[in-house]
Amino acid sequence: MKALRERILRDGKCFEGGILKVDNFINHQMDPILMKSMAVEFVRRFASTDINKVMTVEASGIAPAIMVGYLLELPVVFAKKKKPSTMENMLVTSVYSFTKDRSYDVCVSGDYLCKGDKVLFIDDFLANGNAAKGVIDLVRQAGAELVGMGFLIEKAFQHGGDYLRGQGIHVESLAIIESLDNCEIKIRE
Amino acid sequence: MKALRERILRDGKCFEGGILKVDNFINHQMDPILMKSMAVEFVRRFASTDINKVMTVEASGIAPAIMVGYLLELPVVFAKKKKPSTMENMLVTSVYSFTKDRSYDVCVSGDYLCKGDKVLFIDDFLANGNAAKGVIDLVRQAGAELVGMGFLIEKAFQHGGDYLRGQGIHVESLAIIESLDNCEIKIRE
């Protein structure tokens, strides 16, 4: 998606260790007009997909997911990174974070992720795919069906996308970063 | 706001200790159509206010805030509840949570909350107002101006709204809960 590629090149900041910060328009300050445009692009790319629920993980996934849900007029469920004390019918999975070198729990209520749901998962980043694997596990536990996964930015050199596509999952990424070597952002055209 | 009042009465769940759960349409599963309608109502109520930035706190504030930002075509900044290791120019405040009986840090980058900003703060709940006080402190640290605070649901019996209005802040709440005594939801007409 051209507008996103250009914005990443203009406002993205690259740090040692393959880190791309987009705090200016996605992860801390958000550009709602761009969010809506990206949501429209997801609607286009998943146009032939039968979806009845949008899912994401807090916190940075919420903005693009609510925009997709708004356009499709579908409920949006966000999985939580901390187990709430009062969640009913809780489904939990463990996700290993390479960046932080520790595992954390991601949970969702089986009241809102249900058997038979056709789930489109939306998130900001796809890197090594560990968070995505957690989502796959939650969807499986719920007896729901994962019909697609949409990411704003995929870091191709961390290979999570290879894994997900290898599993037969319909993955769409709006910008694909080929490399951040030498802190230079290379985006696939 | 009638649609929200009706939804709370229909889908809200009341628990001991003045707890109202709206996980069905705001805090876990979200209704994007209602979110948009609530954002339109905020735009109406703050119509005469000069705003250049929308601010919220992760995670449940993000959805209503991004909708307001989208309608107003303004950037949206979400404060974070954990200090990121890499945030530049970080402003921090401590917020005491009655529910959890502990304090937590809320932070925002001074790169995105700036001197001269006219900030509309949007969040899901207003209870005792401690989170709101933290936001007031962050806005003050940044040298910005808080021009209004909009909440989806205010729990009047926890008096945060009294405090904020007493400070001369323009507060708008789309539904005001008078009481949750005996687990019965009483909403101001």
mmCIF file of C-alpha atoms in Angstrom:
data_model
loop_
_atom_site.group_PDB
_atom_site.id
_atom_site.type_symbol
_atom_site.label_atom_id
_atom_site.label_comp_id
_atom_site.label_asym_id
_atom_site.label_seq_id
_atom_site.Cartn_x
_atom_site.Cartn_y
_atom_site.Cartn_z
ATOM 1 C CA MET A 1 0.000 0.000 0.000
ATOM 2 C CA LYS A 2 1.722 3.076 -1.325
ATOM 3 C CA ALA A 3 0.589 5.634 1.286
ATOM 4 C CA LEU A 4 1.807 3.383 4.117
ATOM 5 C CA ARG A 5 5.141 2.620 2.410
ATOM 6 C CA GLU A 6 5.779 6.326 1.928
ATOM 7 C CA ARG A 7 4.802 7.111 5.511
ATOM 8 C CA ILE A 8 7.147 4.432 6.880
ATOM 9 C CA LEU A 9 10.023 5.814 4.827
ATOM 10 C CA ARG A 10 9.217 9.350 5.967
ATOM 11 C CA ASP A 11 8.410 8.832 9.660
ATOM 12 C CA GLY A 12 9.642 5.347 10.607
ATOM 13 C CA LYS A 13 12.737 5.108 12.770
ATOM 14 C CA CYS A 14 15.136 2.224 12.585
ATOM 15 C CA PHE A 15 17.116 0.956 15.575
ATOM 16 C CA GLU A 16 19.798 -1.708 16.103
ATOM 17 C CA GLY A 17 18.537 -5.287 16.184
ATOM 18 C CA GLY A 18 15.895 -5.047 13.462
ATOM 19 C CA ILE A 19 13.638 -2.666 15.345
ATOM 20 C CA LEU A 20 11.351 -0.367 13.379
ATOM 21 C CA LYS A 21 9.535 2.284 15.377
ATOM 22 C CA VAL A 22 6.410 3.837 13.923
ATOM 23 C CA ASP A 23 5.407 5.719 17.069
ATOM 24 C CA ASN A 24 4.585 8.794 15.035
ATOM 25 C CA PHE A 25 1.538 7.328 13.261
ATOM 26 C CA ILE A 26 0.734 3.803 14.567
ATOM 27 C CA ASN A 27 2.136 2.748 17.944
ATOM 28 C CA HIS A 28 1.863 5.809 20.159
ATOM 29 C CA GLN A 29 0.520 8.693 18.128
ATOM 30 C CA MET A 30 -1.966 7.411 15.558
ATOM 31 C CA ASP A 31 -3.073 8.905 12.259
ATOM 32 C CA PRO A 32 -6.798 8.097 12.057
ATOM 33 C CA ILE A 33 -7.122 9.014 8.386
ATOM 34 C CA LEU A 34 -4.329 6.600 7.479
ATOM 35 C CA MET A 35 -5.903 4.001 9.825
ATOM 36 C CA LYS A 36 -9.162 4.268 7.899
ATOM 37 C CA SER A 37 -7.360 3.994 4.537
ATOM 38 C CA MET A 38 -5.529 0.900 5.747
ATOM 39 C CA ALA A 39 -8.816 -0.593 6.950
ATOM 40 C CA VAL A 40 -10.331 0.032 3.508
ATOM 41 C CA GLU A 41 -7.360 -1.790 1.974
ATOM 42 C CA PHE A 42 -7.970 -4.786 4.278
ATOM 43 C CA VAL A 43 -11.640 -4.823 3.252
ATOM 44 C CA ARG A 44 -10.543 -4.911 -0.386
ATOM 45 C CA ARG A 45 -7.972 -7.669 0.150
ATOM 46 C CA PHE A 46 -10.374 -9.853 2.155
ATOM 47 C CA ALA A 47 -13.346 -8.997 -0.079
ATOM 48 C CA SER A 48 -14.023 -12.617 -1.028
ATOM 49 C CA THR A 49 -13.712 -13.885 2.543
ATOM 50 C CA ASP A 50 -16.687 -14.806 4.708
ATOM 51 C CA ILE A 51 -16.082 -13.045 8.054
ATOM 52 C CA ASN A 52 -18.352 -12.570 11.064
ATOM 53 C CA LYS A 53 -15.866 -11.279 13.650
ATOM 54 C CA VAL A 54 -12.726 -9.171 13.745
ATOM 55 C CA MET A 55 -10.114 -10.008 16.361
ATOM 56 C CA THR A 56 -6.966 -8.272 17.541
ATOM 57 C CA VAL A 57 -4.624 -8.061 20.538
ATOM 58 C CA GLU A 58 -4.337 -4.978 22.747
ATOM 59 C CA ALA A 59 -3.110 -2.307 22.463
ATOM 60 C CA SER A 60 -1.760 -1.248 19.051
ATOM 61 C CA GLY A 61 -4.020 -3.603 17.131
ATOM 62 C CA ILE A 62 -7.201 -1.993 18.430
ATOM 63 C CA ALA A 63 -7.221 1.078 16.188
ATOM 64 C CA PRO A 64 -6.883 -0.719 12.831
ATOM 65 C CA ALA A 65 -9.222 -3.498 14.010
ATOM 66 C CA ILE A 66 -12.023 -1.144 15.084
ATOM 67 C CA MET A 67 -11.782 0.620 11.716
ATOM 68 C CA VAL A 68 -12.077 -2.695 9.864
ATOM 69 C CA GLY A 69 -14.974 -3.701 12.110
ATOM 70 C CA TYR A 70 -16.656 -0.367 11.487
ATOM 71 C CA LEU A 71 -16.396 -0.715 7.710
ATOM 72 C CA LEU A 72 -17.602 -4.328 7.768
ATOM 73 C CA GLU A 73 -20.182 -3.654 10.507
ATOM 74 C CA LEU A 74 -18.854 -6.560 12.544
ATOM 75 C CA PRO A 75 -18.018 -6.933 16.237
ATOM 76 C CA VAL A 76 -14.349 -6.595 17.193
ATOM 77 C CA VAL A 77 -12.806 -8.607 20.027
ATOM 78 C CA PHE A 78 -9.456 -7.661 21.496
ATOM 79 C CA ALA A 79 -7.461 -10.322 23.306
ATOM 80 C CA LYS A 80 -5.806 -9.151 26.510
ATOM 81 C CA LYS A 81 -2.177 -9.450 27.555
ATOM 82 C CA LYS A 82 -2.970 -9.658 31.252
ATOM 83 C CA LYS A 83 -5.400 -12.140 32.762
ATOM 84 C CA PRO A 84 -8.270 -10.095 34.206
ATOM 85 C CA SER A 85 -9.446 -11.351 37.580
ATOM 86 C CA THR A 86 -13.072 -11.460 36.511
ATOM 87 C CA MET A 87 -13.048 -12.814 32.931
ATOM 88 C CA GLU A 88 -15.605 -15.549 32.436
ATOM 89 C CA ASN A 89 -15.034 -18.593 30.266
ATOM 90 C CA MET A 90 -11.398 -17.611 29.711
ATOM 91 C CA LEU A 91 -9.203 -19.084 26.992
ATOM 92 C CA VAL A 92 -5.449 -18.579 27.513
ATOM 93 C CA THR A 93 -2.328 -19.100 25.457
ATOM 94 C CA SER A 94 1.324 -18.356 26.118
ATOM 95 C CA VAL A 95 3.337 -16.197 23.709
ATOM 96 C CA TYR A 96 7.112 -15.965 23.716
ATOM 97 C CA SER A 97 8.485 -12.505 22.998
ATOM 98 C CA PHE A 98 11.937 -12.478 21.386
ATOM 99 C CA THR A 99 12.268 -8.733 21.987
ATOM 100 C CA LYS A 100 11.705 -9.095 25.711
ATOM 101 C CA ASP A 101 13.029 -12.668 26.085
ATOM 102 C CA ARG A 102 10.084 -13.788 28.163
ATOM 103 C CA SER A 103 6.675 -15.355 27.742
ATOM 104 C CA TYR A 104 3.398 -13.636 28.441
ATOM 105 C CA ASP A 105 -0.201 -14.836 28.515
ATOM 106 C CA VAL A 106 -2.784 -13.720 25.994
ATOM 107 C CA CYS A 107 -6.399 -14.398 26.842
ATOM 108 C CA VAL A 108 -9.852 -13.992 25.429
ATOM 109 C CA SER A 109 -13.278 -14.884 26.723
ATOM 110 C CA GLY A 110 -14.992 -17.833 25.092
ATOM 111 C CA ASP A 111 -18.167 -15.725 25.403
ATOM 112 C CA TYR A 112 -16.879 -13.537 22.556
ATOM 113 C CA LEU A 113 -14.663 -15.883 20.550
ATOM 114 C CA CYS A 114 -17.070 -18.700 19.843
ATOM 115 C CA LYS A 115 -17.493 -22.004 18.069
ATOM 116 C CA GLY A 116 -18.320 -21.372 14.423
ATOM 117 C CA ASP A 117 -16.980 -17.797 14.352
ATOM 118 C CA LYS A 118 -15.206 -16.870 11.128
ATOM 119 C CA VAL A 119 -12.409 -14.690 12.428
ATOM 120 C CA LEU A 120 -10.371 -12.070 10.618
ATOM 121 C CA PHE A 121 -7.360 -11.247 12.787
ATOM 122 C CA ILE A 122 -5.877 -7.732 12.449
ATOM 123 C CA ASP A 123 -2.658 -6.506 14.074
ATOM 124 C CA ASP A 124 -0.042 -3.817 13.642
ATOM 125 C CA PHE A 125 3.108 -5.931 13.219
ATOM 126 C CA LEU A 126 3.999 -9.400 11.963
ATOM 127 C CA ALA A 127 7.581 -10.303 12.903
ATOM 128 C CA ASN A 128 8.513 -13.842 13.962
ATOM 129 C CA GLY A 129 4.834 -14.754 14.198
ATOM 130 C CA ASN A 130 4.764 -15.827 17.831
ATOM 131 C CA ALA A 131 1.821 -13.607 18.724
ATOM 132 C CA ALA A 132 0.036 -14.888 15.611
ATOM 133 C CA LYS A 133 0.659 -18.488 16.719
ATOM 134 C CA GLY A 134 -0.958 -17.604 20.047
ATOM 135 C CA VAL A 135 -3.990 -16.271 18.216
ATOM 136 C CA ILE A 136 -4.201 -19.439 16.128
ATOM 137 C CA ASP A 137 -4.200 -21.426 19.371
ATOM 138 C CA LEU A 138 -6.961 -19.269 20.916
ATOM 139 C CA VAL A 139 -9.114 -19.580 17.778
ATOM 140 C CA ARG A 140 -8.596 -23.367 17.845
ATOM 141 C CA GLN A 141 -9.493 -23.575 21.555
ATOM 142 C CA ALA A 142 -12.697 -21.646 20.857
ATOM 143 C CA GLY A 143 -13.658 -23.958 17.997
ATOM 144 C CA ALA A 144 -13.717 -20.955 15.695
ATOM 145 C CA GLU A 145 -12.230 -20.656 12.209
ATOM 146 C CA LEU A 146 -9.393 -18.307 11.278
ATOM 147 C CA VAL A 147 -10.294 -17.016 7.813
ATOM 148 C CA GLY A 148 -7.491 -14.492 7.460
ATOM 149 C CA MET A 149 -4.779 -12.445 9.122
ATOM 150 C CA GLY A 150 -4.078 -8.846 8.175
ATOM 151 C CA PHE A 151 -1.035 -6.892 9.326
ATOM 152 C CA LEU A 152 -0.136 -3.271 8.785
ATOM 153 C CA ILE A 153 3.592 -4.042 8.636
ATOM 154 C CA GLU A 154 5.360 -7.370 8.058
ATOM 155 C CA LYS A 155 9.048 -7.765 8.770
ATOM 156 C CA ALA A 156 9.814 -10.385 6.099
ATOM 157 C CA PHE A 157 13.325 -11.049 7.438
ATOM 158 C CA GLN A 158 11.845 -12.397 10.685
ATOM 159 C CA HIS A 159 9.866 -15.030 8.746
ATOM 160 C CA GLY A 160 6.592 -15.145 10.674
ATOM 161 C CA GLY A 161 4.802 -14.591 7.354
ATOM 162 C CA ASP A 162 6.552 -17.599 5.793
ATOM 163 C CA TYR A 163 5.323 -19.786 8.639
ATOM 164 C CA LEU A 164 1.714 -18.538 8.511
ATOM 165 C CA ARG A 165 1.453 -18.807 4.711
ATOM 166 C CA GLY A 166 3.020 -22.276 4.964
ATOM 167 C CA GLN A 167 0.108 -23.236 7.213
ATOM 168 C CA GLY A 168 -2.287 -22.240 4.425
ATOM 169 C CA ILE A 169 -3.456 -19.096 6.188
ATOM 170 C CA HIS A 170 -4.566 -16.154 4.042
ATOM 171 C CA VAL A 171 -2.112 -13.453 5.162
ATOM 172 C CA GLU A 172 -2.183 -9.870 3.908
ATOM 173 C CA SER A 173 0.408 -7.298 4.924
ATOM 174 C CA LEU A 174 0.029 -3.694 3.805
ATOM 175 C CA ALA A 175 3.768 -3.002 3.888
ATOM 176 C CA ILE A 176 6.504 -5.622 3.797
ATOM 177 C CA ILE A 177 9.917 -4.694 5.175
ATOM 178 C CA GLU A 178 12.644 -6.650 3.393
ATOM 179 C CA SER A 179 15.486 -5.504 5.592
ATOM 180 C CA LEU A 180 16.516 -3.049 8.277
ATOM 181 C CA ASP A 181 20.243 -3.825 7.882
ATOM 182 C CA ASN A 182 22.525 -0.914 8.746
ATOM 183 C CA CYS A 183 19.411 0.901 9.991
ATOM 184 C CA GLU A 184 18.235 1.408 6.440
ATOM 185 C CA ILE A 185 14.565 0.681 5.769
ATOM 186 C CA LYS A 186 14.066 -1.452 2.646
ATOM 187 C CA ILE A 187 10.421 -1.992 1.686
ATOM 188 C CA ARG A 188 9.145 -4.440 -0.945
ATOM 189 C CA GLU A 189 7.562 -2.612 -3.903
ATOM 190 C CA MET B 1 -27.013 9.304 25.032
ATOM 191 C CA LYS B 2 -30.053 7.095 24.640
ATOM 192 C CA ALA B 3 -28.528 4.279 22.559
ATOM 193 C CA LEU B 4 -25.714 3.843 25.090
ATOM 194 C CA ARG B 5 -28.065 3.958 28.109
ATOM 195 C CA GLU B 6 -30.242 1.281 26.536
ATOM 196 C CA ARG B 7 -27.232 -0.857 25.665
ATOM 197 C CA ILE B 8 -25.862 -0.642 29.213
ATOM 198 C CA LEU B 9 -29.230 -1.704 30.637
ATOM 199 C CA ARG B 10 -29.443 -4.556 28.129
ATOM 200 C CA ASP B 11 -25.866 -5.886 28.124
ATOM 201 C CA GLY B 12 -24.111 -4.401 31.157
ATOM 202 C CA LYS B 13 -23.374 -6.697 34.072
ATOM 203 C CA CYS B 14 -23.236 -5.497 37.629
ATOM 204 C CA PHE B 15 -20.961 -7.050 40.258
ATOM 205 C CA GLU B 16 -20.436 -6.520 43.995
ATOM 206 C CA GLY B 17 -18.403 -3.449 44.923
ATOM 207 C CA GLY B 18 -19.763 -1.023 42.352
ATOM 208 C CA ILE B 19 -18.352 -2.857 39.354
ATOM 209 C CA LEU B 20 -20.086 -2.488 35.984
ATOM 210 C CA LYS B 21 -18.846 -4.765 33.223
ATOM 211 C CA VAL B 22 -19.521 -3.790 29.632
ATOM 212 C CA ASP B 23 -17.314 -6.459 28.075
ATOM 213 C CA ASN B 24 -19.969 -7.233 25.509
ATOM 214 C CA PHE B 25 -19.682 -3.941 23.603
ATOM 215 C CA ILE B 26 -16.829 -1.775 25.005
ATOM 216 C CA ASN B 27 -14.122 -3.433 27.094
ATOM 217 C CA HIS B 28 -13.458 -6.748 25.405
ATOM 218 C CA GLN B 29 -15.845 -7.167 22.508
ATOM 219 C CA MET B 30 -16.504 -3.805 20.891
ATOM 220 C CA ASP B 31 -19.437 -2.608 18.817
ATOM 221 C CA PRO B 32 -17.861 -0.364 16.164
ATOM 222 C CA ILE B 33 -21.171 1.135 15.027
ATOM 223 C CA LEU B 34 -21.960 2.219 18.575
ATOM 224 C CA MET B 35 -18.360 3.451 18.934
ATOM 225 C CA LYS B 36 -18.850 5.671 15.901
ATOM 226 C CA SER B 37 -22.187 6.977 17.190
ATOM 227 C CA MET B 38 -20.585 7.790 20.549
ATOM 228 C CA ALA B 39 -17.733 9.577 18.764
ATOM 229 C CA VAL B 40 -20.279 11.649 16.808
ATOM 230 C CA GLU B 41 -21.903 12.586 20.124
ATOM 231 C CA PHE B 42 -18.528 13.731 21.500
ATOM 232 C CA VAL B 43 -17.980 15.847 18.377
ATOM 233 C CA ARG B 44 -21.375 17.447 18.974
ATOM 234 C CA ARG B 45 -20.755 18.106 22.673
ATOM 235 C CA PHE B 46 -17.297 19.584 22.072
ATOM 236 C CA ALA B 47 -18.389 21.429 18.927
ATOM 237 C CA SER B 48 -17.420 24.847 20.261
ATOM 238 C CA THR B 49 -14.038 23.666 21.573
ATOM 239 C CA ASP B 50 -10.748 24.369 19.812
ATOM 240 C CA ILE B 51 -8.928 20.996 19.694
ATOM 241 C CA ASN B 52 -5.782 19.950 17.862
ATOM 242 C CA LYS B 53 -5.105 16.563 19.473
ATOM 243 C CA VAL B 54 -7.082 13.664 20.914
ATOM 244 C CA MET B 55 -5.546 11.750 23.800
ATOM 245 C CA THR B 56 -6.477 8.533 25.568
ATOM 246 C CA VAL B 57 -4.959 5.762 27.695
ATOM 247 C CA GLU B 58 -4.500 2.211 26.462
ATOM 248 C CA ALA B 59 -6.314 -0.095 25.963
ATOM 249 C CA SER B 60 -10.088 0.457 26.176
ATOM 250 C CA GLY B 61 -9.854 4.172 25.398
ATOM 251 C CA ILE B 62 -8.246 3.600 22.021
ATOM 252 C CA ALA B 63 -11.376 2.618 20.083
ATOM 253 C CA PRO B 64 -13.535 5.636 21.026
ATOM 254 C CA ALA B 65 -10.531 7.963 20.733
ATOM 255 C CA ILE B 66 -9.573 6.826 17.226
ATOM 256 C CA MET B 67 -13.184 7.306 16.101
ATOM 257 C CA VAL B 68 -13.236 10.849 17.497
ATOM 258 C CA GLY B 69 -9.865 11.550 15.882
ATOM 259 C CA TYR B 70 -11.136 10.173 12.599
ATOM 260 C CA LEU B 71 -14.221 12.392 12.624
ATOM 261 C CA LEU B 72 -12.214 15.491 13.613
ATOM 262 C CA GLU B 73 -9.255 14.554 11.366
ATOM 263 C CA LEU B 74 -6.855 14.987 14.284
ATOM 264 C CA PRO B 75 -3.957 12.865 15.554
ATOM 265 C CA VAL B 76 -4.683 10.566 18.496
ATOM 266 C CA VAL B 77 -2.074 9.835 21.165
ATOM 267 C CA PHE B 78 -2.510 6.944 23.562
ATOM 268 C CA ALA B 79 -0.649 7.056 26.872
ATOM 269 C CA LYS B 80 0.895 3.746 27.919
ATOM 270 C CA LYS B 81 0.499 1.899 31.186
ATOM 271 C CA LYS B 82 3.960 0.338 31.023
ATOM 272 C CA LYS B 83 7.147 2.301 30.517
ATOM 273 C CA PRO B 84 8.586 1.220 27.180
ATOM 274 C CA SER B 85 12.347 0.758 27.237
ATOM 275 C CA THR B 86 12.868 2.952 24.204
ATOM 276 C CA MET B 87 10.464 5.884 24.574
ATOM 277 C CA GLU B 88 12.163 9.200 23.920
ATOM 278 C CA ASN B 89 11.410 12.366 25.861
ATOM 279 C CA MET B 90 9.162 10.432 28.271
ATOM 280 C CA LEU B 91 6.689 12.094 30.630
ATOM 281 C CA VAL B 92 5.506 9.879 33.502
ATOM 282 C CA THR B 93 2.852 10.094 36.164
ATOM 283 C CA SER B 94 1.711 7.675 38.844
ATOM 284 C CA VAL B 95 -1.920 6.612 39.078
ATOM 285 C CA TYR B 96 -3.442 4.877 42.089
ATOM 286 C CA SER B 97 -5.989 2.213 41.263
ATOM 287 C CA PHE B 98 -8.637 1.661 43.938
ATOM 288 C CA THR B 99 -9.820 -1.517 42.228
ATOM 289 C CA LYS B 100 -6.358 -3.087 42.311
ATOM 290 C CA ASP B 101 -5.083 -1.224 45.421
ATOM 291 C CA ARG B 102 -1.770 -0.355 43.799
ATOM 292 C CA SER B 103 -0.192 2.408 41.787
ATOM 293 C CA TYR B 104 0.913 2.155 38.195
ATOM 294 C CA ASP B 105 2.828 4.456 35.889
ATOM 295 C CA VAL B 106 1.238 6.094 32.881
ATOM 296 C CA CYS B 107 3.574 7.623 30.343
ATOM 297 C CA VAL B 108 3.528 9.533 27.110
ATOM 298 C CA SER B 109 6.259 10.895 24.897
ATOM 299 C CA GLY B 110 6.766 14.648 24.939
ATOM 300 C CA ASP B 111 7.349 14.254 21.192
ATOM 301 C CA TYR B 112 3.593 13.704 20.771
ATOM 302 C CA LEU B 113 2.071 15.597 23.692
ATOM 303 C CA CYS B 114 3.561 19.033 23.180
ATOM 304 C CA LYS B 115 3.617 22.567 24.474
ATOM 305 C CA GLY B 116 0.640 24.455 23.072
ATOM 306 C CA ASP B 117 -1.391 21.345 22.202
ATOM 307 C CA LYS B 118 -5.117 21.735 22.845
ATOM 308 C CA VAL B 119 -5.993 18.268 24.079
ATOM 309 C CA LEU B 120 -9.343 16.507 24.148
ATOM 310 C CA PHE B 121 -9.025 13.470 26.410
ATOM 311 C CA ILE B 122 -11.316 10.503 25.670
ATOM 312 C CA ASP B 123 -11.688 7.387 27.815
ATOM 313 C CA ASP B 124 -14.147 4.595 28.477
ATOM 314 C CA PHE B 125 -14.808 5.052 32.215
ATOM 315 C CA LEU B 126 -14.740 7.886 34.729
ATOM 316 C CA ALA B 127 -14.927 6.547 38.287
ATOM 317 C CA ASN B 128 -12.936 8.139 41.113
ATOM 318 C CA GLY B 129 -10.995 10.181 38.583
ATOM 319 C CA ASN B 130 -7.493 9.014 39.488
ATOM 320 C CA ALA B 131 -6.583 8.113 35.899
ATOM 321 C CA ALA B 132 -7.954 11.501 34.812
ATOM 322 C CA LYS B 133 -5.778 13.234 37.424
ATOM 323 C CA GLY B 134 -2.772 11.442 35.955
ATOM 324 C CA VAL B 135 -3.707 12.725 32.509
ATOM 325 C CA ILE B 136 -4.045 16.275 33.864
ATOM 326 C CA ASP B 137 -0.537 15.923 35.285
ATOM 327 C CA LEU B 138 0.887 14.647 31.963
ATOM 328 C CA VAL B 139 -0.763 17.488 30.045
ATOM 329 C CA ARG B 140 0.659 19.991 32.560
ATOM 330 C CA GLN B 141 4.145 18.457 32.297
ATOM 331 C CA ALA B 142 3.984 18.783 28.511
ATOM 332 C CA GLY B 143 2.940 22.429 28.719
ATOM 333 C CA ALA B 144 -0.199 21.541 26.768
ATOM 334 C CA GLU B 145 -3.769 22.627 27.501
ATOM 335 C CA LEU B 146 -6.582 20.261 28.457
ATOM 336 C CA VAL B 147 -9.650 21.606 26.654
ATOM 337 C CA GLY B 148 -12.044 18.795 27.551
ATOM 338 C CA MET B 149 -12.533 15.271 28.832
ATOM 339 C CA GLY B 150 -15.077 12.897 27.350
ATOM 340 C CA PHE B 151 -16.077 9.599 28.908
ATOM 341 C CA LEU B 152 -18.367 6.905 27.615
ATOM 342 C CA ILE B 153 -19.571 5.999 31.112
ATOM 343 C CA GLU B 154 -19.321 7.988 34.340
ATOM 344 C CA LYS B 155 -19.967 6.372 37.708
ATOM 345 C CA ALA B 156 -21.373 9.426 39.507
ATOM 346 C CA PHE B 157 -21.311 7.713 42.911
ATOM 347 C CA GLN B 158 -17.500 7.517 42.744
ATOM 348 C CA HIS B 159 -17.286 11.319 42.383
ATOM 349 C CA GLY B 160 -14.408 11.688 39.903
ATOM 350 C CA GLY B 161 -16.713 13.845 37.791
ATOM 351 C CA ASP B 162 -17.427 16.164 40.736
ATOM 352 C CA TYR B 163 -13.694 16.680 41.194
ATOM 353 C CA LEU B 164 -12.972 17.352 37.513
ATOM 354 C CA ARG B 165 -15.905 19.745 37.056
ATOM 355 C CA GLY B 166 -14.849 21.469 40.290
ATOM 356 C CA GLN B 167 -11.493 22.118 38.620
ATOM 357 C CA GLY B 168 -13.335 23.936 35.835
ATOM 358 C CA ILE B 169 -12.716 21.172 33.306
ATOM 359 C CA HIS B 170 -15.282 20.680 30.547
ATOM 360 C CA VAL B 171 -16.390 17.087 31.204
ATOM 361 C CA GLU B 172 -18.884 15.216 29.047
ATOM 362 C CA SER B 173 -20.085 11.722 29.888
ATOM 363 C CA LEU B 174 -22.365 9.881 27.485
ATOM 364 C CA ALA B 175 -23.990 7.784 30.205
ATOM 365 C CA ILE B 176 -23.999 8.597 33.909
ATOM 366 C CA ILE B 177 -24.541 5.760 36.360
ATOM 367 C CA GLU B 178 -26.228 7.022 39.515
ATOM 368 C CA SER B 179 -25.954 3.808 41.460
ATOM 369 C CA LEU B 180 -25.128 0.125 41.232
ATOM 370 C CA ASP B 181 -26.538 -0.635 44.689
ATOM 371 C CA ASN B 182 -27.903 -4.156 45.084
ATOM 372 C CA CYS B 183 -26.459 -4.856 41.635
ATOM 373 C CA GLU B 184 -29.167 -2.799 40.021
ATOM 374 C CA ILE B 185 -28.041 -0.371 37.307
ATOM 375 C CA LYS B 186 -29.551 3.081 37.768
ATOM 376 C CA ILE B 187 -28.748 5.509 34.937
ATOM 377 C CA ARG B 188 -29.435 9.267 34.966
ATOM 378 C CA GLU B 189 -32.062 10.208 32.382
#
